Coordinates of N, CA and C in Angstrom, one line a residue:
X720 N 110.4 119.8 59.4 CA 109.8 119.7 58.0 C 108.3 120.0 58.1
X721 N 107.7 121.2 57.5 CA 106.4 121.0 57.3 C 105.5 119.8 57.0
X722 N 104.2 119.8 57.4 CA 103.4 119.1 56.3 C 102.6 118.9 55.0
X723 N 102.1 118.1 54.4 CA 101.1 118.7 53.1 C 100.2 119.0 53.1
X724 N 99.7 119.6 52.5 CA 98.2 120.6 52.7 C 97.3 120.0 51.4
X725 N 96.3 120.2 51.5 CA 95.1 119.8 51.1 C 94.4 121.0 50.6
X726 N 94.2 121.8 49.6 CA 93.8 123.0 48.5 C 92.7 122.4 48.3
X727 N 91.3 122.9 48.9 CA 90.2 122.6 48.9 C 89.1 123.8 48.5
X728 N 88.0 123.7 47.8 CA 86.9 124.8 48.2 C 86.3 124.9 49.3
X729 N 86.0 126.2 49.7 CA 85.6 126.1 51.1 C 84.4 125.0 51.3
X730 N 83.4 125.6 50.6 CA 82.0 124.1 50.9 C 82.3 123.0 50.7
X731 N 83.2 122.5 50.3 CA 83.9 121.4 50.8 C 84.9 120.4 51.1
X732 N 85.1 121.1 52.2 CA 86.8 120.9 53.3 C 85.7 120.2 53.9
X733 N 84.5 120.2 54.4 CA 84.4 119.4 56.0 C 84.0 117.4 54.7
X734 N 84.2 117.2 54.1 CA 84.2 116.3 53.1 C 85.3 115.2 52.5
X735 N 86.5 116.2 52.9 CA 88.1 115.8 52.4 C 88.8 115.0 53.7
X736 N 89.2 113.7 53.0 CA 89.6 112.9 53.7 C 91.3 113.1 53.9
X737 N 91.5 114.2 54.9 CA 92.7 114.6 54.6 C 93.6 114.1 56.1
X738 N 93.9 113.2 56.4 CA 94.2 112.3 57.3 C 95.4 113.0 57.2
X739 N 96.4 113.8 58.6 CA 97.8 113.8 58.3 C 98.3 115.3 57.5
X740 N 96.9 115.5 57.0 CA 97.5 116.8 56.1 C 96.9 118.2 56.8
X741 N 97.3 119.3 56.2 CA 96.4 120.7 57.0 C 95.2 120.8 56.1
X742 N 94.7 121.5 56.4 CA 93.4 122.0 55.0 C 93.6 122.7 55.1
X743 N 93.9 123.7 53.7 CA 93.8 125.4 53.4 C 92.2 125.3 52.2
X744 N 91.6 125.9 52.6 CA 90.1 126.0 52.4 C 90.3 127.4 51.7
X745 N 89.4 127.4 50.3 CA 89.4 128.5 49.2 C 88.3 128.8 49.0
X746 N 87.8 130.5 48.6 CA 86.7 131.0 48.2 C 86.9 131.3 46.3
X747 N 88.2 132.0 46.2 CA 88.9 132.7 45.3 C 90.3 131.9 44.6
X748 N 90.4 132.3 43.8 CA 91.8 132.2 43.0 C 92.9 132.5 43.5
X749 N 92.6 133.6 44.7 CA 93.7 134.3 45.3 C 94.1 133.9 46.3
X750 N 93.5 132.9 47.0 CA 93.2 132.3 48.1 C 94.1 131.0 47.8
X751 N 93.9 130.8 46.9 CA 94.9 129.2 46.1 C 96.1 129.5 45.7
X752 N 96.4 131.1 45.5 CA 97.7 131.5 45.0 C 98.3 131.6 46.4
X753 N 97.7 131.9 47.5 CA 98.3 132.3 48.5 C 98.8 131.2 49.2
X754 N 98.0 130.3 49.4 CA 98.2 128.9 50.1 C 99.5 128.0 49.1
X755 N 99.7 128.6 48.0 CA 101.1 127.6 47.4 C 102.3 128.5 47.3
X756 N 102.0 129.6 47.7 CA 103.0 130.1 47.9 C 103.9 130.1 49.9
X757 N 102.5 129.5 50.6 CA 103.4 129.0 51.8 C 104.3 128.0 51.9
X758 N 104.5 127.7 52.9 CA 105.5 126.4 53.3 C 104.7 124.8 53.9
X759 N 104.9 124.2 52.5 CA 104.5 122.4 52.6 C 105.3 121.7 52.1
X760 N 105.1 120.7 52.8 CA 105.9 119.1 52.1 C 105.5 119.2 50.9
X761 N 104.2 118.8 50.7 CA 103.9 118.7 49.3 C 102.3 119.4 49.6
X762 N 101.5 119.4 48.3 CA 100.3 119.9 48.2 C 99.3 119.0 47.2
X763 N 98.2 118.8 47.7 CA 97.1 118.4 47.1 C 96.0 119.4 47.0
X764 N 95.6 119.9 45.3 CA 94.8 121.2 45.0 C 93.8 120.2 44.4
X765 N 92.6 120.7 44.9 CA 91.5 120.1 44.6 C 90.4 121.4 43.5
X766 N 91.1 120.9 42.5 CA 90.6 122.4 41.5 C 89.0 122.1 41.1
X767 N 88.0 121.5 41.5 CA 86.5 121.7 41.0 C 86.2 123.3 41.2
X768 N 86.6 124.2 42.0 CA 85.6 124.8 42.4 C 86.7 126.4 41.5
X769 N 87.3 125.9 40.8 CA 88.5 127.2 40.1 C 88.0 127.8 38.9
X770 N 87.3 129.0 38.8 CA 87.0 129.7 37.6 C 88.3 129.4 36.6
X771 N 87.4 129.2 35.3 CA 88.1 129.0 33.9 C 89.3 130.2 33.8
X772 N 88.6 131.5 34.3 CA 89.1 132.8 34.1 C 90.9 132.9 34.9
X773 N 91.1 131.8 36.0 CA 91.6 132.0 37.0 C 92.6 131.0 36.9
X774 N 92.2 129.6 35.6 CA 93.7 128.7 35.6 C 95.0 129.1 35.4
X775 N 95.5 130.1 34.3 CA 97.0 130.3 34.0 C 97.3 131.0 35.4
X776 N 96.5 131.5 35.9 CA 97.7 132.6 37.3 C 97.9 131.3 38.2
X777 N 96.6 130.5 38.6 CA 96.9 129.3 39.6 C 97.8 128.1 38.8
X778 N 98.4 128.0 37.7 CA 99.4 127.5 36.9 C 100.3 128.0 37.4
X779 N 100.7 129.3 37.3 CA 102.1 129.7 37.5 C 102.4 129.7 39.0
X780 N 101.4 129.7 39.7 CA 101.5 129.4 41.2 C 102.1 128.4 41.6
X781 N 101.6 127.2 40.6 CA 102.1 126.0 40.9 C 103.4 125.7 40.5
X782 N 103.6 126.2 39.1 CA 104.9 126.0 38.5 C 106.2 126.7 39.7
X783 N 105.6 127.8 40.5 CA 106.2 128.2 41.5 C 106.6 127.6 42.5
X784 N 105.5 127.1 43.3 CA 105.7 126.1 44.4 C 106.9 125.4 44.5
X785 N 107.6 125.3 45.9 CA 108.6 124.4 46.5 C 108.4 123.6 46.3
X786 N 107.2 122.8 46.1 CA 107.2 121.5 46.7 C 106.2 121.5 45.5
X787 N 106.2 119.5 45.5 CA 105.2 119.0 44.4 C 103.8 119.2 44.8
X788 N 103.0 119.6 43.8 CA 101.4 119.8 43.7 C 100.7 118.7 42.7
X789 N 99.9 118.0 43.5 CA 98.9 116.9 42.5 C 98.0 117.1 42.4
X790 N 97.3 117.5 41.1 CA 95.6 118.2 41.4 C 94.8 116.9 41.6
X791 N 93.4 117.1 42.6 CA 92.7 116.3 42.2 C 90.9 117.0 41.4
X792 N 90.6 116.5 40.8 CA 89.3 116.5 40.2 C 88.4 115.9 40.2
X793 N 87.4 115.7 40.7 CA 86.2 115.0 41.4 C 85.4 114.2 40.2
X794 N 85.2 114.8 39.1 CA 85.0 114.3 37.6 C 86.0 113.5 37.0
X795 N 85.7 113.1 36.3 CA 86.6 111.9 35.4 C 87.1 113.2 34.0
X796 N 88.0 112.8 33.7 CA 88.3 113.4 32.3 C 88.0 113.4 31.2
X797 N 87.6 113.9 30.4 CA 87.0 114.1 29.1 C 87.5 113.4 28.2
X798 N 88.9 113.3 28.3 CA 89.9 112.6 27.2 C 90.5 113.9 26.1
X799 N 89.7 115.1 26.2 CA 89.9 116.1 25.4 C 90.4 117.6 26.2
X800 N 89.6 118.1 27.1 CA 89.9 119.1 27.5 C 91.6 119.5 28.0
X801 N 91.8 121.0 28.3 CA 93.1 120.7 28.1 C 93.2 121.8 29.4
X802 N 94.0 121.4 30.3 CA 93.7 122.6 31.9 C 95.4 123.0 32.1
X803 N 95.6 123.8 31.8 CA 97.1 124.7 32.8 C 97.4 124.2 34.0
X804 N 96.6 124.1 34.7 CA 96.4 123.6 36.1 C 97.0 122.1 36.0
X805 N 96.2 121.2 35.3 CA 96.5 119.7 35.3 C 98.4 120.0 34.7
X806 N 98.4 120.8 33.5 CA 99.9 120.8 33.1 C 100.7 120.9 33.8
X807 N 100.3 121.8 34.8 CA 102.0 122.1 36.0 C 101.6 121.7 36.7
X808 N 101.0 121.0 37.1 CA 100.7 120.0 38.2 C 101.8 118.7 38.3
X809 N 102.3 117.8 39.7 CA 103.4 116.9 39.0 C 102.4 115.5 38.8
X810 N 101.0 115.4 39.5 CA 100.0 114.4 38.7 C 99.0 114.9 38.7
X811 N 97.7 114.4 38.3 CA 96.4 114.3 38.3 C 95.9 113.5 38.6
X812 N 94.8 113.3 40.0 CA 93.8 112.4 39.9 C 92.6 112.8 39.2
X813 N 92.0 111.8 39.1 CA 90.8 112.4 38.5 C 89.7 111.3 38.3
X814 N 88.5 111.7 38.6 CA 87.0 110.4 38.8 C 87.0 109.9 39.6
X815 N 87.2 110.2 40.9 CA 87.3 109.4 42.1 C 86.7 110.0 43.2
X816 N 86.3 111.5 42.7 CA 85.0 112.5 43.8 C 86.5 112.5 44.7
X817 N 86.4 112.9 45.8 CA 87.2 113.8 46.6 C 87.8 112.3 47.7
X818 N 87.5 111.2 46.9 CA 88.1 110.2 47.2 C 89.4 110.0 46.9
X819 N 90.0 110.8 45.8 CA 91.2 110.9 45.3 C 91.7 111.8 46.3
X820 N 91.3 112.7 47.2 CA 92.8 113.0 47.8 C 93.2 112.2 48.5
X821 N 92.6 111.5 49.0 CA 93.5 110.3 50.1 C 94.5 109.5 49.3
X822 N 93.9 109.2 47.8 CA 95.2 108.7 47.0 C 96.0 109.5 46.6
X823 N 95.9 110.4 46.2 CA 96.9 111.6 46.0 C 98.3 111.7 47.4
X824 N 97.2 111.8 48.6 CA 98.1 112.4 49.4 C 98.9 111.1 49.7
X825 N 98.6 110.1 49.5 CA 99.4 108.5 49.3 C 100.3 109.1 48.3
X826 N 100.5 109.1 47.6 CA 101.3 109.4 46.5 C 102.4 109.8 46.5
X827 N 102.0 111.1 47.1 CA 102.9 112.2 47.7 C 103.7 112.1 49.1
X828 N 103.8 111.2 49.5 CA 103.9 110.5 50.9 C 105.4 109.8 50.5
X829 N 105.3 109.3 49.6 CA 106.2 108.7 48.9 C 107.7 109.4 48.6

């Protein structure tokens, strides 16, 4: 069985408390499509660093994925905004700075 991966921006993987998981480290949009289209247990996408221009393709990426994807978001949520990404995602952390992937990848562990 694989493991779960941790979908990070590159400037900050060395940051991510990813105990147990791999890190796939992103510059691009393409770089996050590529990494969910590999082989994981599960996935943790850390979308701060995702151009607005670049959510619906990394949506459908996700809606693609084998395996469950939980975004996390380093910001708290608006209460309004509305993200493709958060939609096909199977949760959202969110306001916990990059402290949420450790909960996330708890989560997903499950």
């Amino acid at each position: 069985m694989s493991h779960p991966i941790v979908i990070v921006p590159m400037d900050r993987m060395h940051e991510v408390p990813a105990e147990g998981a791999a890190l796939a480290p992103y510059t691009t949009a393409e770089e996050v499509v590529a990494a969910l289209r590999g082989e994981f247990s599960a996935a943790v996408l850390v979308s701060d660093a995702l151009p607005a221009a670049h959510l619906d393709e990394v949506a459908r990426a996700v809606r693609a994925a084998r395996a469950p994807v939980v975004e996390v978001q380093s910001a708290r949520w608006d209460g309004e905004s509305h993200s493709p990404v958060s939609a096909a995602c199977r949760g959202v952390i969110a306001g916990f700075g990059l402290s949420g992937v450790r909960e996330a990848l708890r989560a997903i562990s499950y």
